Amino acid sequence: MMQFMGYFAEASENGAELDYNTQIEMVFKTLSKDFVGFRAAYNFRGRE
């Protein structure tokens, strides 16, 4: 996660505008299938 934060900061310094949801999606896409439950719980939490 720290590495992602560094990438997002570097992208921002170079003029890229990544909103919060885009950053979350980028992180989720790198997770293995072992984290399907975590992603589902996160998405469900957002609907409440």
PDB file of C-alpha atoms in Angstrom:
ATOM      1  CA  MET A   1       0.000   0.000   0.000  1.00  0.00           C
ATOM      2  CA  MET A   2       2.861   2.353   0.756  1.00  0.00           C
ATOM      3  CA  GLN A   3       4.219   1.747  -2.732  1.00  0.00           C
ATOM      4  CA  PHE A   4       0.840   2.667  -4.238  1.00  0.00           C
ATOM      5  CA  MET A   5       0.731   5.843  -2.169  1.00  0.00           C
ATOM      6  CA  GLY A   6       4.114   6.752  -3.613  1.00  0.00           C
ATOM      7  CA  TYR A   7       2.900   6.096  -7.147  1.00  0.00           C
ATOM      8  CA  PHE A   8      -0.227   8.184  -6.603  1.00  0.00           C
ATOM      9  CA  ALA A   9       1.839  11.052  -5.149  1.00  0.00           C
ATOM     10  CA  GLU A  10       4.244  10.893  -8.088  1.00  0.00           C
ATOM     11  CA  ALA A  11       1.361  10.888 -10.566  1.00  0.00           C
ATOM     12  CA  SER A  12      -0.121  13.919  -8.815  1.00  0.00           C
ATOM     13  CA  GLU A  13       3.218  15.752  -8.917  1.00  0.00           C
ATOM     14  CA  ASN A  14       3.320  15.115 -12.670  1.00  0.00           C
ATOM     15  CA  GLY A  15      -0.112  16.649 -13.191  1.00  0.00           C
ATOM     16  CA  ALA A  16      -2.318  13.548 -13.207  1.00  0.00           C
ATOM     17  CA  GLU A  17      -5.652  13.869 -11.456  1.00  0.00           C
ATOM     18  CA  LEU A  18      -6.669  10.542  -9.910  1.00  0.00           C
ATOM     19  CA  ASP A  19      -9.785  10.737  -7.798  1.00  0.00           C
ATOM     20  CA  TYR A  20     -10.273   8.539  -4.747  1.00  0.00           C
ATOM     21  CA  ASN A  21     -12.480   5.987  -6.530  1.00  0.00           C
ATOM     22  CA  THR A  22      -9.960   5.550  -9.331  1.00  0.00           C
ATOM     23  CA  GLN A  23      -7.197   4.943  -6.815  1.00  0.00           C
ATOM     24  CA  ILE A  24      -9.317   2.329  -5.004  1.00  0.00           C
ATOM     25  CA  GLU A  25     -10.110   0.545  -8.281  1.00  0.00           C
ATOM     26  CA  MET A  26      -6.419   0.479  -9.207  1.00  0.00           C
ATOM     27  CA  VAL A  27      -5.554  -1.144  -5.887  1.00  0.00           C
ATOM     28  CA  PHE A  28      -8.420  -3.657  -6.154  1.00  0.00           C
ATOM     29  CA  LYS A  29      -7.301  -4.727  -9.629  1.00  0.00           C
ATOM     30  CA  THR A  30      -3.901  -5.746  -8.248  1.00  0.00           C
ATOM     31  CA  LEU A  31      -5.312  -7.944  -5.480  1.00  0.00           C
ATOM     32  CA  SER A  32      -5.395 -11.689  -5.958  1.00  0.00           C
ATOM     33  CA  LYS A  33      -8.622 -13.687  -6.012  1.00  0.00           C
ATOM     34  CA  ASP A  34      -8.054 -14.406  -2.318  1.00  0.00           C
ATOM     35  CA  PHE A  35      -9.368 -10.891  -1.622  1.00  0.00           C
ATOM     36  CA  VAL A  36     -12.742 -11.265  -3.395  1.00  0.00           C
ATOM     37  CA  GLY A  37     -14.532 -11.200  -0.020  1.00  0.00           C
ATOM     38  CA  PHE A  38     -12.745  -8.031   1.006  1.00  0.00           C
ATOM     39  CA  ARG A  39     -13.718  -6.270  -2.199  1.00  0.00           C
ATOM     40  CA  ALA A  40     -17.329  -7.428  -1.914  1.00  0.00           C
ATOM     41  CA  ALA A  41     -17.512  -6.192   1.686  1.00  0.00           C
ATOM     42  CA  TYR A  42     -16.074  -2.804   0.650  1.00  0.00           C
ATOM     43  CA  ASN A  43     -18.574  -2.446  -2.193  1.00  0.00           C
ATOM     44  CA  PHE A  44     -21.467  -3.514   0.031  1.00  0.00           C
ATOM     45  CA  ARG A  45     -20.452  -0.994   2.702  1.00  0.00           C
ATOM     46  CA  GLY A  46     -20.687   1.796   0.124  1.00  0.00           C
ATOM     47  CA  ARG A  47     -24.334   0.982  -0.612  1.00  0.00           C
ATOM     48  CA  GLU A  48     -25.574   1.383   2.934  1.00  0.00           C
TER      49      GLU A  48
END
